[in-house]
Amino acid sequence: MKRVHHVGIAVADLEAAIKLYTDTLGGRLQRRGRLDDLEFALIDAGDDELELLAPDDAESAIGKFVKERGPGIHHVAYGVDDIHQELDRLRAAGLEQAGEVRTGVHGTPIVFLHPKSVGGVLTELVQE
Amino acid sequence: MKRVHHVGIAVADLEAAIKLYTDTLGGRLQRRGRLDDLEFALIDAGDDELELLAPDDAESAIGKFVKERGPGIHHVAYGVDDIHQELDRLRAAGLEQAGEVRTGVHGTPIVFLHPKSVGGVLTELVQE
């Protein structure tokens, strides 16, 4: 890992969450958009970033998370230089890939690691 | 908020977690210690920080968290300039303080905000 790339937060109401993280907590809305079955908003907190994730569909991964556990912290993402090289290294160390490498909201490759292999933490790698 | 100060991660086995976040994931152990009823290890990830928290006592807040939900992401902490001023502002905006302002592992004042008032996210303020 080079750094914490962002913290992903599952929210039930994206408008309310944007208001909370900007007006109240003092972050800055970088941009919002839609990717696959979710709506997202990226919040800048200084040089750090929060990724607010709202389900577009109750059966999506985020929809199920919110339904089962309520809104809350969803994942931690780390920036890496070469996602395939890092993923090979982490798999060799026993970490378990969850899903395919795909294009994330920043337009670069991302991949998730299964929380059961990372001490209960859903972990994302983001190529920078 | 000025930035994300750290991400707090509840762990069951501090030694194993330190090994995971350093040897495997590539962070650097900054230091470890004990504060009240928990053991902690601070992991540097570039300019970012992870706070690994292990319960010293099953009845502590972290002990109960691990018992009820398993290890995983516990809280997100934001750096602030003046914790009392920021706390007054956030309380006036409807956020709920959880516990007293106290000295955190960095030797500066910290305070938690109740997750039910912050979209399910246990939120910490750290004076920098």
PDB file of C-alpha atoms in Angstrom, chain A residues 59-117:
ATOM      1  CA  GLU A  59     -30.353  -6.440  -4.162  1.00  0.00           C
ATOM      2  CA  SER A  60     -26.988  -4.807  -4.943  1.00  0.00           C
ATOM      3  CA  ALA A  61     -24.004  -5.430  -2.661  1.00  0.00           C
ATOM      4  CA  ILE A  62     -24.457  -2.025  -0.994  1.00  0.00           C
ATOM      5  CA  GLY A  63     -28.230  -2.525  -0.820  1.00  0.00           C
ATOM      6  CA  LYS A  64     -27.765  -5.816   1.012  1.00  0.00           C
ATOM      7  CA  PHE A  65     -25.153  -4.302   3.320  1.00  0.00           C
ATOM      8  CA  VAL A  66     -27.493  -1.444   4.302  1.00  0.00           C
ATOM      9  CA  LYS A  67     -30.424  -3.824   4.719  1.00  0.00           C
ATOM     10  CA  GLU A  68     -28.486  -6.257   6.908  1.00  0.00           C
ATOM     11  CA  ARG A  69     -26.237  -3.952   8.929  1.00  0.00           C
ATOM     12  CA  GLY A  70     -27.623  -0.472   8.381  1.00  0.00           C
ATOM     13  CA  PRO A  71     -25.624   2.397   6.919  1.00  0.00           C
ATOM     14  CA  GLY A  72     -22.024   2.703   8.105  1.00  0.00           C
ATOM     15  CA  ILE A  73     -18.393   2.204   7.202  1.00  0.00           C
ATOM     16  CA  HIS A  74     -18.184  -0.209   4.290  1.00  0.00           C
ATOM     17  CA  HIS A  75     -14.553  -0.563   3.213  1.00  0.00           C
ATOM     18  CA  VAL A  76     -11.035   0.849   3.301  1.00  0.00           C
ATOM     19  CA  ALA A  77      -9.159   1.352   0.027  1.00  0.00           C
ATOM     20  CA  TYR A  78      -5.412   1.534  -0.425  1.00  0.00           C
ATOM     21  CA  GLY A  79      -3.598   3.069  -3.364  1.00  0.00           C
ATOM     22  CA  VAL A  80      -1.179   0.800  -5.226  1.00  0.00           C
ATOM     23  CA  ASP A  81       1.101   1.278  -8.237  1.00  0.00           C
ATOM     24  CA  ASP A  82       0.385  -1.936 -10.132  1.00  0.00           C
ATOM     25  CA  ILE A  83      -2.829  -3.652  -9.113  1.00  0.00           C
ATOM     26  CA  HIS A  84      -2.096  -7.001 -10.779  1.00  0.00           C
ATOM     27  CA  GLN A  85       1.357  -7.250  -9.237  1.00  0.00           C
ATOM     28  CA  GLU A  86       0.019  -6.294  -5.797  1.00  0.00           C
ATOM     29  CA  LEU A  87      -2.913  -8.669  -6.093  1.00  0.00           C
ATOM     30  CA  ASP A  88      -0.611 -11.573  -7.036  1.00  0.00           C
ATOM     31  CA  ARG A  89       1.592 -10.789  -4.059  1.00  0.00           C
ATOM     32  CA  LEU A  90      -1.347 -10.568  -1.630  1.00  0.00           C
ATOM     33  CA  ARG A  91      -2.961 -13.754  -2.932  1.00  0.00           C
ATOM     34  CA  ALA A  92       0.345 -15.557  -2.502  1.00  0.00           C
ATOM     35  CA  ALA A  93       0.309 -14.289   1.108  1.00  0.00           C
ATOM     36  CA  GLY A  94      -3.113 -15.888   1.635  1.00  0.00           C
ATOM     37  CA  LEU A  95      -5.499 -12.990   1.032  1.00  0.00           C
ATOM     38  CA  GLU A  96      -8.596 -13.819  -0.957  1.00  0.00           C
ATOM     39  CA  GLN A  97      -9.729 -11.835  -3.977  1.00  0.00           C
ATOM     40  CA  ALA A  98     -13.453 -10.915  -4.009  1.00  0.00           C
ATOM     41  CA  GLY A  99     -14.728 -10.338  -7.530  1.00  0.00           C
ATOM     42  CA  GLU A 100     -12.814  -9.405 -10.635  1.00  0.00           C
ATOM     43  CA  VAL A 101     -10.458  -6.518 -11.254  1.00  0.00           C
ATOM     44  CA  ARG A 102     -12.676  -3.818 -12.750  1.00  0.00           C
ATOM     45  CA  THR A 103     -12.780  -0.090 -13.397  1.00  0.00           C
ATOM     46  CA  GLY A 104     -13.678   1.979 -10.343  1.00  0.00           C
ATOM     47  CA  VAL A 105     -15.197   5.421  -9.944  1.00  0.00           C
ATOM     48  CA  HIS A 106     -11.825   7.061 -10.607  1.00  0.00           C
ATOM     49  CA  GLY A 107     -11.472   5.322 -13.964  1.00  0.00           C
ATOM     50  CA  THR A 108      -8.569   3.155 -12.811  1.00  0.00           C
ATOM     51  CA  PRO A 109      -8.516  -0.577 -11.993  1.00  0.00           C
ATOM     52  CA  ILE A 110      -9.791  -1.619  -8.572  1.00  0.00           C
ATOM     53  CA  VAL A 111     -10.240  -4.948  -6.830  1.00  0.00           C
ATOM     54  CA  PHE A 112     -11.645  -6.043  -3.478  1.00  0.00           C
ATOM     55  CA  LEU A 113     -10.173  -8.482  -0.976  1.00  0.00           C
ATOM     56  CA  HIS A 114     -12.581 -10.646   1.008  1.00  0.00           C
ATOM     57  CA  PRO A 115     -13.012  -9.372   4.585  1.00  0.00           C
ATOM     58  CA  LYS A 116     -12.636 -12.856   6.041  1.00  0.00           C
ATOM     59  CA  SER A 117      -9.041 -12.879   4.797  1.00  0.00           C
TER      60      SER A 117
END
